[in-house]
Amino acid sequence: MAKEIAKTVLNTLTKQDFVNVICGHASNWDEVGKWYQYDTEVLSCQKDRLVPASTSHRKDLTEKINNLQAGGTSELKAAFKKAFELLKGRAKTGCQSIIIFVTDGEDNDGDPVRCGQGYYTRSGYVPGQLCKYDWAKVWNEVEAINKYMNPRLVDDPIFIQISDLEQRDGEPKEFSKVQEAMMDGKTGSYRIENAIRSIPKEVRKHSYPLYQIFQPLLRPSTELVDDPIFIQISDLEQRDGEPKEFSKVQEAMMDGKTGSYRIENAIRSIPKGDFQDGVVLVTSPSTYFYTSIKDSVYAFAFNLADSDVDFRRPLRPKNQSDGQILYYSYLEAYNLSSVRKELGGLYDKLDVKYNLPAYPNIYISLDRPSVMLAPKTYCHPNDYLFHYNISTIAVEAHRIINGITNSTGCPNSMFNAAVRPDVMVTSKMESIWLKRNHETLKDVRWTYVGTRSGVFIALPGHRTRRNYDPTRRPWYQRTLVNPAKTAVSNAYMDDSGIGKVITISQAVFQGIPTEKPNCSGVHNLRGGCRCVSHRQCLSGKCRSYSANRTLCAGDRVEAVTALDVLYRDFHRRVYELMTAPDGERSCGANYTCPDGIHTCQTKCYLVDNLANLVTDPSFLTVSTTDEREYKRVSLGRKEGDVMKRLIQRGIFQQNLRIDFQGVCSVSPYAPKVTLEGLLKTPEQEDDYYKNKGPIPPFRNEYGCIQDVVGYSADDSALVICKGSHANRKLAPTLLNDRC
């Protein structure tokens, strides 16, 4: 029984946990004075530390447990002492310390096990004394050691009899026979018709914390590696125990209740961009709604802010159509016979080209945008991802985006009701895109807009991978943080495989309401309230309207519009702007170092407000597949001394946070490549996604808790130079008081 319990516990652990197993037994004499040698021992190959509960360590410990043989006398003091030594070691999570002690509960080891050697008298041999234990003394020592533990163990041990787990109010009575047989060491089986296999509510409530599975502070499910780390809900929903009212929500969820609770200063997490960029924490009046999930140990809750209550979907434009034909992003599908039969010869109007120098291995239509519908726009996303064939998708998507089919929304249609209005509103941008005529457009590879509902319109029209969701992309998330500003991304690999790109994006706001909003207060003003600065508005955008009115834009961002520029072109443009008219100290210029002997060179970097490098000369030469060398590279990594001085000057502030679901590697980092040596095109990605099969690939990475060091800029600390040259006047003084 003890061996099975130990193995069961091992199987609940993940790579983020640390564990070891101790077999606590000591030598003994038997009833005739024969000596048996046993030692309390740590079973893992690492005797002096806890080990990560990885697959290999769990397998090793399970094998060691299977090989254990009962014998000797129990040695509680030595076992607990060793357990505390392991828990005090450096190998630990720092979260919770737990000792699980498995015993038969008896206070002796039976007649054959003697703690004394025995002796002879005139009457014959007298066996040594039976091994008995002073339980109170053992627990007193455990309690004394625990006082100095950090973190401490549970103050009061929880004892659970097996009958408490297998019976309710003594039922089923038949289990008593099973228990008696187990206590007698018998082997066999016993059928029970109404067996109970669940943990009592009281035990669950005190033994299991409430963990959070989905939350903005946690990594999206698509990014989770093996053995994800689930964090206690209070660690994410509270800061230093605030708001205290959340404890009532937690208690209600633990009790399996259904209801709601309003908190005036609830914490909300808004992503800054990609997951690694962290989140912005804001407090706002919100209501938690919660309920238990039937026939499971899970509970569900969501946080609805007051600003979300008045949510409005974009309305259909009054002008229903301007005669334009919109095309679904899988352009090649229009040439399939089954699609031609349904939609006619639309493919012939597309002028599809393949493998142009600027768009290698991609089908595109240079003067026609395409419409992609993310999985979440479908009423049944899994059917779309795994079951619908491309002909069906292309035909139904074409009909809905062109208004041929009227979507009544889920669950009776293929698409949700927001798709058609979003397409009608955003497709109006097509005429603006096609009329643009500027010299810099030759550097632009993609122009696009993504909506909150998952609609994605791009020019040139091209295929996008099937599981693409614009709202999950870094450029979309980054824009949400500072919607009043134009956002510039760090370099990253284009999703369609054309190379390293930079994205420039802006927010598209929800329209202001027709009814007059409540405009009390100075900050967090709703859409339609009068304003004088962006900071006053809940949306972060104070806009000018007719009649010289300045009003807060709508409370939420409905879409993000953006364009992509190849990194090499963006880099060239930036460095042209940073060239000094007289050539002195221009980027890349050589000059005599202060020592008068050596030659120095001017290095120029463009950094964002998180101290990540937007441009760096090394980005031009680094391999596209080696993303770590150009994606979210901190200035501190390249220029540590410079970063230190910027922090000292107050230009940047250092921020520390915990990545509860970080990613660590079991072997040294190496660039990620496919068998072809390059990242996949959307077509290759879809084929791989569909055919990768049930066997999981080898993972070099695993989940781990990490301390993350980040930076944020303080715009008020920047000083404008007063140099003589026009472009010098635009440069902020960072390291000294002169340009």
XYZ file of C-alpha atoms in Angstrom:
739
model
C 0.000 0.000 0.000
C 2.781 2.430 0.907
C 4.595 1.748 -2.362
C 1.462 2.329 -4.436
C 0.701 5.578 -2.619
C 4.246 6.851 -3.173
C 4.078 6.062 -6.893
C 0.664 7.725 -7.170
C 2.031 10.910 -5.608
C 5.008 10.872 -7.985
C 2.658 10.721 -10.960
C 0.978 13.975 -9.881
C 4.236 15.952 -10.084
C 5.667 17.928 -12.988
C 9.111 19.081 -14.054
C 8.605 22.272 -12.062
C 8.342 20.361 -8.775
C 11.282 19.063 -6.732
C 11.002 15.708 -5.000
C 12.798 12.844 -3.318
C 11.728 9.680 -1.557
C 13.084 8.431 1.784
C 12.670 4.897 3.028
C 12.769 5.251 6.804
C 13.812 1.944 8.387
C 16.559 0.849 10.798
C 18.306 -2.380 11.700
C 16.702 -4.845 14.114
C 16.971 -8.169 15.890
C 14.376 -10.846 15.546
C 12.800 -12.954 18.300
C 15.775 -15.348 18.331
C 18.447 -12.607 18.364
C 19.423 -12.606 14.686
C 20.678 -9.253 13.409
C 19.225 -7.617 10.254
C 20.995 -4.609 8.732
C 18.846 -1.738 7.358
C 19.502 1.951 6.868
C 17.247 4.960 6.383
C 18.130 6.002 2.854
C 17.315 8.512 0.144
C 16.227 6.588 -2.925
C 17.162 9.019 -5.699
C 20.587 8.942 -7.310
C 20.981 12.433 -5.795
C 21.222 11.654 -2.073
C 21.736 15.166 -0.738
C 19.196 17.217 -2.679
C 15.722 17.272 -4.104
C 15.595 16.517 -7.822
C 13.309 17.958 -10.536
C 10.315 15.681 -11.009
C 11.216 15.131 -14.657
C 10.225 12.014 -16.526
C 13.627 10.411 -15.998
C 13.757 11.145 -12.253
C 10.191 9.922 -11.721
C 10.994 6.757 -13.606
C 14.118 6.244 -11.501
C 12.248 6.771 -8.217
C 9.385 4.512 -9.286
C 11.841 1.742 -10.078
C 13.582 2.186 -6.721
C 10.219 2.066 -4.914
C 9.223 -1.119 -6.748
C 12.439 -2.776 -5.567
C 11.866 -1.950 -1.888
C 11.388 -4.876 0.477
C 9.666 -4.573 3.822
C 12.023 -5.126 6.720
C 13.603 -3.675 9.810
C 12.050 -1.231 12.182
C 10.533 2.139 11.258
C 12.912 5.027 11.892
C 10.728 8.123 12.054
C 13.176 10.594 13.586
C 15.964 9.900 11.110
C 13.543 9.987 8.172
C 12.003 13.325 9.167
C 15.421 14.812 9.917
C 16.631 13.866 6.447
C 13.432 15.195 4.863
C 13.933 18.603 6.454
C 17.578 18.666 5.356
C 16.487 18.097 1.751
C 13.788 20.764 1.971
C 16.328 23.304 3.265
C 18.640 22.676 0.318
C 19.089 24.931 -2.687
C 17.049 22.694 -5.005
C 13.474 23.868 -4.374
C 10.711 25.941 -5.906
C 10.393 28.371 -3.011
C 6.601 27.994 -3.219
C 5.385 25.202 -0.954
C 7.141 22.542 1.132
C 5.277 19.307 1.725
C 6.174 16.049 3.478
C 3.898 13.100 2.790
C 4.373 10.396 5.424
C 2.912 6.976 4.637
C 2.558 4.480 7.482
C 0.286 1.679 8.685
C -0.488 3.774 11.756
C 0.470 1.073 14.285
C 2.817 1.969 17.148
C 5.025 -1.124 16.767
C 6.531 -3.301 14.058
C 5.160 -6.619 15.249
C 6.565 -9.585 17.164
C 9.406 -10.524 14.743
C 10.960 -7.019 14.968
C 12.917 -6.253 18.157
C 14.747 -3.063 19.094
C 16.834 -4.876 21.733
C 19.346 -7.690 21.211
C 17.921 -10.010 23.820
C 19.749 -11.984 26.473
C 20.043 -15.429 28.085
C 18.918 -16.453 31.547
C 18.949 -19.756 33.381
C 15.482 -20.310 31.989
C 16.595 -19.705 28.417
C 16.729 -16.905 25.858
C 14.709 -13.731 26.483
C 13.940 -11.695 23.285
C 14.634 -7.950 23.191
C 11.884 -5.411 23.633
C 9.338 -4.762 20.895
C 9.900 -1.630 18.835
C 7.411 0.991 19.972
C 7.233 4.690 19.280
C 6.413 7.766 21.244
C 4.378 9.505 18.544
C 4.030 12.723 20.540
C 7.808 13.017 20.878
C 8.281 12.535 17.130
C 5.743 15.231 16.266
C 7.192 17.611 18.858
C 10.591 17.359 17.165
C 9.003 17.849 13.760
C 7.206 20.952 15.010
C 10.414 22.363 16.502
C 12.310 21.973 13.204
C 9.397 23.358 11.201
C 9.526 26.673 13.075
C 12.736 27.558 11.260
C 11.649 26.376 7.809
C 11.100 28.872 4.992
C 8.529 28.284 3.661
C 7.071 26.371 6.598
C 5.143 23.151 6.313
C 1.477 23.013 7.270
C 1.350 23.631 11.027
C -1.092 20.823 11.744
C -0.513 17.537 9.906
C -3.527 16.122 8.041
C -4.128 12.409 8.648
C -6.390 10.581 6.220
C -7.512 7.002 6.720
C -8.123 5.000 3.587
C -11.724 4.396 4.661
C -12.337 8.169 4.591
C -11.521 8.173 0.888
C -13.390 5.018 -0.049
C -16.542 5.329 2.079
C -19.257 7.904 2.833
C -21.081 7.496 6.133
C -19.839 3.917 6.264
C -21.079 3.072 2.762
C -20.425 0.840 0.945
C -20.149 -1.524 3.914
C -18.422 -4.116 1.724
C -15.241 -1.999 1.697
C -14.605 -2.948 5.334
C -13.847 -6.482 4.140
C -11.332 -5.123 1.657
C -9.709 -3.023 4.386
C -9.486 -5.988 6.767
C -7.879 -8.124 4.060
C -5.321 -5.396 3.327
C -4.477 -5.024 7.018
C -3.921 -8.773 7.200
C -1.567 -8.659 4.216
C -3.809 -10.885 2.091
C -3.792 -10.928 -1.707
C -6.998 -11.061 -3.756
C -9.864 -9.042 -5.227
C -13.338 -8.039 -4.099
C -16.055 -6.606 -6.317
C -18.096 -3.670 -4.988
C -21.046 -2.528 -7.080
C -21.363 0.990 -5.650
C -17.718 1.899 -5.048
C -16.889 5.520 -4.285
C -13.732 6.989 -5.792
C -13.613 10.641 -4.822
C -11.944 12.813 -2.231
C -14.195 14.151 0.543
C -15.012 17.821 0.239
C -13.469 18.576 3.636
C -10.185 16.928 2.652
C -10.155 18.634 -0.746
C -10.827 22.032 0.771
C -7.891 21.843 3.168
C -5.480 19.873 1.012
C -5.802 21.421 -2.441
C -5.232 25.099 -3.250
C -7.303 26.763 -5.971
C -5.149 26.960 -9.090
C -5.577 29.241 -12.060
C -5.428 27.696 -15.530
C -6.235 30.680 -17.795
C -5.394 34.299 -16.996
C -3.606 37.162 -18.834
C -0.570 36.729 -16.566
C -0.260 33.121 -17.737
C 1.083 31.928 -21.044
C -1.535 31.201 -23.760
C -2.377 27.515 -24.112
C -0.770 27.444 -27.575
C 2.570 28.405 -26.008
C 2.539 25.988 -23.087
C 5.280 23.397 -23.000
C 5.034 19.999 -21.332
C 3.961 19.984 -17.681
C 2.562 23.548 -17.419
C 2.776 25.283 -14.051
C -0.565 26.179 -12.498
C -0.451 29.055 -10.043
C -2.646 29.697 -7.021
C -5.424 32.046 -8.007
C -4.716 34.493 -5.166
C -1.149 35.030 -6.449
C -2.554 36.402 -9.701
C -5.725 38.162 -8.620
C -4.247 39.954 -5.595
C -1.182 42.100 -4.857
C 0.090 42.016 -1.268
C -3.285 40.678 -0.207
C -5.258 43.414 -1.985
C -8.100 43.595 -2.777
C -9.050 41.707 0.366
C -12.580 41.156 -0.955
C -11.259 38.639 -3.481
C -10.812 36.148 -0.632
C -14.610 35.899 -0.485
C -14.705 34.997 -4.164
C -12.037 32.360 -3.600
C -13.879 30.840 -0.644
C -17.117 30.664 -2.603
C -15.355 28.907 -5.487
C -13.725 26.434 -3.090
C -17.179 25.636 -1.701
C -18.520 24.970 -5.191
C -21.000 27.852 -5.039
C -22.519 29.806 -7.904
C -22.886 33.576 -7.693
C -21.232 36.946 -8.193
C -19.304 39.488 -6.141
C -18.526 43.115 -6.971
C -15.116 44.582 -6.082
C -14.508 48.297 -6.479
C -10.709 48.030 -6.850
C -10.383 44.757 -8.752
C -7.064 44.147 -10.532
C -7.133 43.717 -14.296
C -4.169 42.639 -16.428
C -3.677 44.130 -19.899
C -0.944 42.531 -22.065
C 1.846 44.892 -23.143
C 2.529 43.036 -26.341
C 4.009 39.607 -26.704
C 3.804 37.512 -23.519
C 7.437 38.232 -22.645
C 6.674 41.965 -22.520
C 4.510 41.452 -19.443
C 1.266 43.223 -18.584
C -0.065 46.523 -17.337
C -1.997 46.225 -14.069
C -4.968 48.550 -13.662
C -7.653 48.721 -11.003
C -11.283 49.277 -11.938
C -14.735 48.446 -10.565
C -15.496 44.895 -11.652
C -17.751 41.977 -10.847
C -16.573 38.376 -10.513
C -19.055 35.757 -11.708
C -18.309 32.189 -10.626
C -19.749 28.686 -10.674
C -18.644 25.087 -10.249
C -18.396 22.804 -13.259
C -20.691 19.814 -12.917
C -19.118 16.388 -12.355
C -15.600 17.830 -12.067
C -13.236 19.357 -9.524
C -13.058 22.597 -11.520
C -14.646 25.976 -10.940
C -15.048 28.738 -13.508
C -14.977 32.502 -12.944
C -14.620 35.611 -15.047
C -14.022 39.262 -14.260
C -16.406 41.714 -15.962
C -15.411 45.366 -15.611
C -18.041 48.095 -15.573
C -16.581 49.409 -18.829
C -17.355 46.038 -20.453
C -21.011 46.024 -19.481
C -21.916 48.534 -22.202
C -20.147 46.540 -24.900
C -21.392 47.353 -28.400
C -20.748 45.409 -31.572
C -19.987 47.494 -34.683
C -23.182 48.121 -36.629
C -23.549 47.333 -40.300
C -22.881 50.426 -42.426
C -25.980 51.968 -43.946
C -24.338 51.722 -47.344
C -24.484 47.953 -47.629
C -22.193 47.514 -50.640
C -20.071 49.483 -53.071
C -19.932 46.668 -55.589
C -16.470 45.405 -54.605
C -15.837 41.662 -54.461
C -13.962 40.421 -51.398
C -11.823 37.296 -51.571
C -11.091 34.701 -48.919
C -7.377 34.417 -48.146
C -6.917 30.933 -49.602
C -6.657 32.336 -53.119
C -5.706 29.050 -54.804
C -8.971 27.490 -53.619
C -10.875 29.667 -56.096
C -9.254 27.623 -58.856
C -10.555 24.286 -57.524
C -13.253 22.727 -59.694
C -15.627 22.306 -56.737
C -15.263 26.011 -55.862
C -15.583 27.134 -59.497
C -18.820 25.182 -59.658
C -20.201 27.135 -56.693
C -18.691 30.605 -57.243
C -17.855 30.752 -60.962
C -14.650 32.082 -62.529
C -13.663 34.529 -59.800
C -10.145 33.132 -59.810
C -9.517 34.570 -63.276
C -10.030 38.114 -61.934
C -7.475 37.698 -59.158
C -4.303 37.704 -61.299
C -2.592 35.380 -58.803
C 1.200 35.326 -58.985
C 3.614 32.880 -57.384
C 7.170 33.140 -56.086
C 7.822 36.805 -56.794
C 11.248 38.018 -55.573
C 9.639 40.009 -52.742
C 7.251 37.182 -51.833
C 9.125 33.876 -52.205
C 7.057 30.655 -52.332
C 3.776 32.523 -51.778
C 0.642 32.933 -53.920
C -0.393 36.592 -53.922
C -2.690 39.056 -55.668
C -0.918 42.428 -55.799
C -3.982 44.638 -56.296
C -6.602 42.628 -54.396
C -6.827 42.332 -50.611
C -7.786 39.047 -48.982
C -9.957 38.313 -45.951
C -8.867 35.768 -43.344
C -11.296 34.567 -40.662
C -9.580 33.373 -37.463
C -10.752 30.154 -35.768
C -12.667 32.122 -33.139
C -14.961 33.581 -35.816
C -16.355 30.078 -36.393
C -19.125 28.676 -34.244
C -17.197 25.396 -34.055
C -13.464 26.228 -34.241
C -12.313 22.622 -33.856
C -14.408 21.527 -36.828
C -12.819 24.313 -38.850
C -9.284 23.351 -37.793
C -9.541 19.594 -38.164
C -12.597 18.567 -40.190
C -13.750 21.174 -42.726
C -12.080 20.776 -46.123
C -10.710 23.859 -47.829
C -13.396 23.863 -50.541
C -16.173 24.123 -47.973
C -14.335 26.823 -46.032
C -13.582 28.916 -49.132
C -17.178 28.801 -50.421
C -18.851 29.549 -47.076
C -16.310 32.238 -46.140
C -16.702 33.944 -49.522
C -20.472 33.999 -49.151
C -20.445 35.446 -45.640
C -17.831 38.168 -46.304
C -19.705 39.289 -49.427
C -23.135 39.213 -47.821
C -24.416 36.447 -50.111
C -25.257 34.463 -46.972
C -26.757 36.243 -43.988
C -25.196 34.987 -40.772
C -27.654 34.784 -37.909
C -24.811 33.977 -35.550
C -24.076 30.933 -33.476
C -25.159 28.218 -33.002
C -27.222 28.031 -36.201
C -24.585 29.356 -38.621
C -20.975 28.527 -39.432
C -19.795 32.014 -38.355
C -20.598 34.325 -35.467
C -22.693 37.422 -36.057
C -19.789 39.902 -35.814
C -18.029 38.707 -38.978
C -20.056 40.479 -41.643
C -20.252 43.903 -39.901
C -16.485 43.842 -39.211
C -15.741 42.973 -42.841
C -18.024 45.740 -44.121
C -16.432 48.386 -41.877
C -12.769 47.482 -42.419
C -12.996 46.639 -46.131
C -13.584 50.369 -46.760
C -9.823 50.750 -46.227
C -9.145 48.937 -49.502
C -9.771 52.012 -51.644
C -7.457 54.088 -49.395
C -4.696 51.495 -49.596
C -4.883 51.280 -53.388
C -4.782 55.089 -53.829
C -1.591 55.546 -51.819
C 1.281 56.972 -53.790
C 4.432 57.598 -51.786
C 8.059 56.845 -52.407
C 8.406 54.875 -49.158
C 5.673 52.392 -50.175
C 8.247 50.366 -52.081
C 9.575 49.267 -48.684
C 6.152 48.104 -47.452
C 5.455 44.387 -47.882
C 2.060 43.979 -46.181
C -0.720 46.383 -45.189
C -3.492 44.936 -43.054
C -6.137 45.392 -40.393
C -7.217 42.919 -37.701
C -10.426 43.224 -35.682
C -11.319 42.162 -32.177
C -13.649 39.480 -33.549
C -10.841 37.839 -35.582
C -11.361 39.294 -39.079
C -8.056 39.957 -40.890
C -7.843 41.870 -44.201
C -4.456 42.140 -45.922
C -2.978 43.684 -49.077
C -1.506 42.149 -51.209
C -3.994 39.325 -50.878
C -2.334 36.107 -49.745
C -2.908 32.872 -47.907
C -2.620 32.890 -44.118
C -2.158 29.763 -42.024
C -5.374 28.199 -40.829
C -4.892 28.837 -37.106
C -3.852 32.494 -37.532
C -5.499 34.926 -35.106
C -4.594 38.630 -35.504
C -5.530 39.445 -31.898
C -2.816 37.052 -30.673
C -0.045 38.691 -32.642
C 2.539 40.926 -30.899
C 1.739 43.948 -33.102
C -1.931 43.806 -32.045
C -1.200 43.378 -28.338
C 1.476 46.076 -28.323
C -0.988 48.587 -29.784
C -3.530 47.895 -27.040
C -1.128 49.089 -24.330
C -0.721 52.627 -25.711
C -3.611 52.964 -28.159
C -3.140 56.730 -28.404
C 0.321 56.260 -29.933
C 1.729 54.749 -33.096
C 3.435 51.496 -32.133
C 6.642 50.158 -33.670
C 7.466 46.499 -33.089
C 10.795 44.798 -32.611
C 12.149 42.778 -35.499
C 10.528 39.364 -35.894
C 10.044 36.645 -38.499
C 7.100 37.343 -40.773
C 4.336 34.780 -40.409
C 4.277 34.189 -44.164
C 8.025 33.590 -44.328
C 9.289 36.632 -46.262
C 11.982 37.417 -43.663
C 12.629 39.770 -40.732
C 10.081 42.588 -40.577
C 9.142 45.621 -38.476
C 5.452 46.393 -37.908
C 4.096 49.923 -37.530
C 0.547 49.929 -36.140
C -2.273 52.165 -34.911
C -5.499 51.560 -33.021
C -8.998 51.867 -34.472
C -11.416 52.868 -31.716
C -15.000 51.969 -31.070
C -17.369 54.780 -32.023
C -18.538 57.079 -29.238
C -22.043 56.303 -27.950
C -25.018 58.315 -29.146
C -26.370 58.704 -25.612
C -24.499 61.040 -23.263
C -22.188 59.034 -20.944
C -21.527 59.644 -17.260
C -18.592 62.080 -17.320
C -17.996 62.638 -13.619
C -14.404 62.783 -12.422
C -11.160 63.796 -14.127
C -9.632 60.464 -15.170
C -10.916 57.212 -16.719
C -13.465 59.215 -18.694
C -15.765 57.191 -20.944
C -16.057 57.635 -24.698
C -17.820 60.893 -25.613
C -16.688 62.848 -22.525
C -14.862 66.162 -22.986
C -11.091 65.924 -22.498
C -7.888 67.929 -22.834
C -5.313 65.098 -22.684
C -5.030 61.424 -23.573
C -4.379 60.462 -19.952
C -7.886 61.512 -18.927
C -9.587 58.985 -21.204
C -10.275 55.358 -20.411
C -9.371 54.576 -24.028
C -6.138 56.608 -23.804
C -7.205 58.705 -26.808
C -8.502 62.277 -26.721
C -9.640 63.135 -30.260
C -10.741 66.256 -32.086
C -14.262 66.250 -33.490
C -16.403 68.779 -35.323
C -17.229 72.152 -33.791
C -13.800 72.266 -32.094
C -14.815 69.576 -29.627
C -12.199 67.317 -28.046
C -13.800 64.119 -26.792
C -12.533 60.815 -25.498
C -12.602 58.136 -28.165
C -14.679 54.991 -27.631
C -13.733 52.952 -24.592
C -12.229 50.034 -26.450
C -10.012 49.291 -29.418
C -12.095 47.515 -32.053
C -9.285 46.936 -34.530
C -5.613 47.551 -35.240
C -4.329 48.630 -38.634
C -0.697 48.058 -39.506
C 1.934 47.725 -42.182
C 5.077 45.602 -42.393
C 8.451 46.804 -43.622
C 11.395 44.494 -44.231
C 13.883 45.044 -41.458
C 16.758 45.901 -43.798
C 14.684 48.672 -45.426
C 13.519 50.057 -42.080
C 17.095 49.970 -40.775
C 18.344 51.872 -43.815
C 15.654 54.558 -43.453
C 16.353 55.059 -39.756
C 20.101 55.386 -40.262
C 19.579 57.887 -43.075
C 17.616 60.058 -40.645
C 20.392 59.817 -38.039
C 23.155 61.018 -40.360
C 24.751 64.263 -39.208
C 24.934 66.915 -42.008
C 28.639 67.511 -41.430
C 29.395 63.785 -41.163
C 30.727 64.180 -37.634
C 29.898 61.303 -35.337
C 27.337 59.811 -37.739
C 26.275 56.222 -37.182
C 29.104 53.890 -38.072
C 31.631 56.752 -38.392
C 35.199 56.128 -37.243
C 37.072 58.692 -35.157
C 40.121 58.891 -32.902
C 39.429 57.632 -29.415
C 39.982 59.915 -26.384
C 43.350 58.221 -25.781
C 44.564 59.705 -29.083
C 45.838 56.307 -30.257
C 43.049 53.920 -31.038
C 40.162 54.271 -33.466
C 36.610 54.321 -32.119
C 33.331 53.932 -33.952
C 29.937 55.507 -33.261
C 27.251 52.945 -32.493
C 23.607 53.865 -32.996
C 20.611 52.016 -31.639
C 16.899 52.688 -31.800
C 15.142 51.394 -28.679
C 11.498 51.158 -27.686
C 9.998 52.193 -24.352
C 10.753 48.724 -22.939
C 14.492 49.115 -23.724
C 14.285 46.503 -26.478
C 16.376 47.162 -29.577
C 14.366 48.123 -32.656
C 17.468 48.589 -34.804
C 20.966 47.234 -34.356
C 23.590 46.806 -37.122
C 24.036 43.158 -36.143
C 20.380 42.449 -36.997
C 21.263 42.813 -40.679
C 23.620 39.862 -40.705
C 22.167 37.483 -38.125
C 20.380 34.418 -39.504
C 16.605 34.747 -39.879
C 16.106 31.447 -38.063
C 18.138 32.642 -35.063
C 15.300 34.689 -33.541
C 16.949 35.066 -30.155
C 19.584 37.301 -31.747
C 17.109 39.903 -33.047
C 13.697 39.381 -31.422
C 13.229 41.335 -28.150
C 16.959 41.880 -27.595
C 17.461 44.234 -24.653
C 19.834 47.178 -24.876
C 21.279 45.939 -21.579
C 22.339 42.726 -23.263
C 24.356 44.614 -25.902
C 25.482 47.661 -23.923
C 25.394 46.878 -20.218
C 27.299 49.984 -19.083
C 25.119 52.266 -21.188
C 21.955 50.677 -19.802
C 23.262 51.117 -16.267
C 23.811 54.833 -16.814
C 20.376 55.245 -18.397
C 18.833 53.755 -15.264
C 20.928 56.000 -13.033
C 19.793 59.032 -15.022
C 16.151 57.973 -14.648
C 15.641 57.507 -18.389
C 14.641 53.885 -17.769
C 13.256 52.199 -14.690
C 13.970 48.587 -13.860
C 10.940 46.351 -13.369
C 11.028 42.907 -11.799
C 8.292 40.346 -12.317
C 7.767 36.610 -12.139
C 7.058 34.538 -15.207
C 5.032 31.759 -13.614
C 5.173 29.703 -16.806
C 8.607 30.483 -18.149
C 10.466 28.284 -20.605
C 13.809 26.658 -19.839
C 15.926 24.459 -22.066
C 17.447 21.071 -21.317
C 20.331 21.711 -23.694
C 22.160 24.788 -25.042
C 20.166 27.150 -27.218
C 20.255 26.593 -30.971
C 18.347 28.337 -33.796
C 15.073 26.638 -34.680
C 14.869 25.312 -38.230
C 12.800 22.781 -40.134
C 14.200 19.926 -42.192
C 14.265 22.297 -45.180
C 16.411 24.698 -43.175
C 13.890 27.561 -43.229
C 10.670 28.408 -41.468
C 7.450 27.211 -43.097
C 5.174 29.090 -45.490
C 1.445 29.178 -44.588
C 0.813 26.281 -46.960
C 3.539 24.156 -45.361
C 2.364 25.192 -41.893
C -1.207 24.050 -42.607
C -0.040 20.711 -44.003
C 2.193 20.163 -40.983
C -0.562 21.176 -38.554
C -2.958 18.733 -40.205
C -0.591 15.770 -40.570
C 1.781 16.009 -37.604
C 0.038 13.019 -36.024
C -0.466 11.841 -32.447
C 3.200 11.249 -31.589
C 4.566 14.371 -29.856
C 7.879 15.675 -31.203
C 10.988 15.877 -29.061
C 10.858 18.949 -26.811
C 14.078 20.674 -25.886
C 12.140 23.053 -23.625
C 10.140 22.684 -20.457
C 8.136 24.982 -18.202
C 9.830 26.701 -15.272
C 9.267 29.655 -12.950
C 11.598 32.521 -13.849
C 12.490 35.932 -12.497
C 12.212 38.394 -15.370
C 14.045 41.720 -15.469
C 12.388 44.340 -17.640
C 12.620 48.081 -18.235
C 10.212 50.920 -18.926
C 10.986 54.412 -20.155
C 10.140 57.586 -18.281
C 9.286 60.058 -21.054
C 9.434 63.001 -18.648
C 13.154 62.367 -18.096
C 14.019 62.948 -21.751
C 15.473 66.378 -22.601
C 15.407 67.889 -26.088
C 18.819 68.924 -27.393
C 19.411 72.542 -28.362
C 22.004 71.858 -31.045
C 22.402 73.920 -34.205
C 21.294 71.237 -36.658
C 17.629 70.579 -37.262
C 17.820 66.827 -36.916
C 19.950 67.161 -33.770
C 17.093 69.055 -32.156
C 14.999 65.911 -32.380
C 17.482 63.721 -30.560
C 17.023 63.273 -26.790
C 20.006 63.876 -24.554
C 20.723 60.587 -22.842
C 24.291 60.361 -21.550
C 25.489 63.928 -21.348
C 24.227 67.483 -21.461
C 25.273 68.254 -24.996
C 24.435 66.741 -28.360
